[in-house]
């Protein structure tokens, strides 16, 4: 299922994350995506991105996402959203992760909107 509006990209990510749909999350990325799972630590390549997403999914906690702004020119966009992952982790420890994304996306007719840069911690 493609994302046809930029303001729906982060919400699609949250839906697929909460469904634990790794393949669906991967489909939201371009082949050359850069994912930043920790501030200042980008990963590239499908295997590295998949591994980083698996770690987040391994927390087995839901994500909440609120889109703050989207900016678009032609087929390029910037999506900014606030997110949180909170609860008790698999090891019994309390987890609270939060951030404000700064995500660059591109659109094409075949794939819809997809991430080129998925930066969940924004400028942190």
Short mmCIF file of C-alpha atoms in Angstrom, two decimals:
data_model
loop_
_atom_site.label_atom_id
_atom_site.label_comp_id
_atom_site.label_asym_id
_atom_site.label_seq_id
_atom_site.Cartn_x
_atom_site.Cartn_y
_atom_site.Cartn_z
CA UNK A 1 0.00 0.00 0.00
CA UNK A 2 1.54 3.28 -1.09
CA UNK A 3 1.47 6.57 0.81
CA UNK A 4 -0.14 9.15 -1.46
CA UNK A 5 0.12 12.24 0.79
CA UNK A 6 3.30 13.41 2.52
CA UNK A 7 1.45 14.15 5.77
CA UNK A 8 0.55 10.44 5.96
CA UNK A 9 4.11 9.06 5.71
CA UNK A 10 4.98 9.24 9.41
CA UNK A 11 1.53 7.94 10.33
CA UNK A 12 2.03 4.98 7.97
CA UNK A 13 5.34 4.34 9.72
CA UNK A 14 3.57 4.30 13.11
CA UNK A 15 0.83 1.97 11.85
CA UNK A 16 3.34 -0.50 10.44
CA UNK A 17 5.57 -0.21 13.51
CA UNK A 18 2.65 -0.96 15.83
CA UNK A 19 1.67 -3.92 13.65
CA UNK A 20 5.29 -5.17 13.92
CA UNK A 21 5.37 -5.20 10.11
CA UNK A 22 9.08 -5.06 9.29
CA UNK A 23 8.54 -5.62 5.57
CA UNK A 24 5.96 -2.84 5.53
CA UNK A 25 8.42 -0.50 7.26
CA UNK A 26 11.14 -1.39 4.76
CA UNK A 27 8.74 -0.64 1.89
CA UNK A 28 8.51 2.96 3.15
CA UNK A 29 12.21 3.45 2.30
CA UNK A 30 14.00 4.12 -0.96
CA UNK A 31 16.79 1.69 -1.82
CA UNK A 32 19.43 4.25 -0.81
CA UNK A 33 17.76 5.35 2.45
CA UNK A 34 19.80 6.74 5.32
CA UNK A 35 18.34 5.82 8.73
CA UNK A 36 19.58 7.47 11.93
CA UNK A 37 18.60 5.10 14.80
CA UNK A 38 20.63 7.12 17.34
CA UNK A 39 21.60 10.80 17.19
CA UNK A 40 24.61 11.25 14.94
CA UNK A 41 24.81 7.56 14.00
CA UNK A 42 23.43 7.04 10.48
CA UNK A 43 23.19 3.63 8.86
CA UNK A 44 22.81 2.87 5.17
CA UNK A 45 22.11 -0.22 3.15
CA UNK A 46 19.05 -2.43 3.39
CA UNK A 47 20.62 -4.93 5.84
CA UNK A 48 21.78 -2.22 8.28
CA UNK A 49 18.46 -0.38 8.15
CA UNK A 50 16.54 -3.64 8.63
CA UNK A 51 18.71 -4.49 11.65
CA UNK A 52 18.17 -1.09 13.24
CA UNK A 53 14.42 -1.29 12.74
CA UNK A 54 14.39 -4.81 14.20
CA UNK A 55 16.02 -3.44 17.36
CA UNK A 56 13.26 -0.86 17.77
CA UNK A 57 10.59 -3.46 17.08
CA UNK A 58 12.30 -5.75 19.62
CA UNK A 59 11.25 -3.34 22.36
CA UNK A 60 7.74 -4.67 21.74
CA UNK A 61 6.26 -1.29 22.61
CA UNK A 62 3.91 0.92 20.61
CA UNK A 63 4.92 4.19 19.01
CA UNK A 64 2.75 7.29 18.99
CA UNK A 65 3.24 9.82 16.21
CA UNK A 66 1.91 13.34 15.78
CA UNK A 67 2.70 15.11 12.52
CA UNK A 68 3.80 18.66 13.20
CA UNK A 69 4.65 20.03 9.72
CA UNK A 70 5.24 18.87 6.17
CA UNK A 71 6.91 20.92 3.48
CA UNK A 72 6.88 19.90 -0.15
CA UNK A 73 8.33 21.07 -3.43
CA UNK A 74 7.58 18.90 -6.39
CA UNK A 75 8.44 15.31 -5.56
CA UNK A 76 10.65 16.16 -2.54
CA UNK A 77 9.36 16.71 0.97
CA UNK A 78 10.36 17.30 4.58
CA UNK A 79 8.20 15.70 7.27
CA UNK A 80 8.45 16.73 10.91
CA UNK A 81 6.63 14.72 13.57
CA UNK A 82 6.79 14.16 17.33
CA UNK A 83 6.99 10.54 18.49
CA UNK A 84 7.26 8.53 21.69
CA UNK A 85 7.90 4.91 22.58
CA UNK A 86 7.14 4.27 26.25
CA UNK A 87 6.43 1.33 28.48
CA UNK A 88 8.01 -1.69 30.09
CA UNK A 89 10.61 -3.36 27.91
CA UNK A 90 11.07 -7.10 27.43
CA UNK A 91 13.65 -7.16 30.27
CA UNK A 92 11.24 -5.43 32.70
CA UNK A 93 12.95 -2.03 32.57
CA UNK A 94 11.04 1.17 31.94
CA UNK A 95 11.70 2.64 28.52
CA UNK A 96 10.96 6.16 27.37
CA UNK A 97 12.23 7.21 23.97
CA UNK A 98 11.01 10.36 22.26
CA UNK A 99 12.03 12.72 19.53
CA UNK A 100 11.03 15.05 16.77
CA UNK A 101 11.72 13.71 13.32
CA UNK A 102 13.31 15.58 10.45
CA UNK A 103 12.64 13.22 7.55
CA UNK A 104 13.36 13.79 3.87
CA UNK A 105 11.06 11.96 1.47
CA UNK A 106 10.56 11.58 -2.25
CA UNK A 107 7.50 10.72 -4.29
CA UNK A 108 7.08 8.74 -7.46
CA UNK A 109 3.94 7.37 -9.05
CA UNK A 110 4.90 3.71 -8.57
CA UNK A 111 5.96 3.83 -4.88
CA UNK A 112 4.24 6.92 -3.46
CA UNK A 113 6.04 8.82 -0.69
CA UNK A 114 9.09 7.08 0.78
CA UNK A 115 11.95 8.03 3.08
CA UNK A 116 15.32 9.06 1.66
CA UNK A 117 16.52 10.16 5.10
CA UNK A 118 14.69 8.85 8.18
CA UNK A 119 16.03 10.89 11.07
CA UNK A 120 13.80 10.20 14.10
CA UNK A 121 15.85 12.28 16.53
CA UNK A 122 15.90 15.33 14.24
CA UNK A 123 18.67 17.72 15.16
CA UNK A 124 19.60 15.92 18.39
#
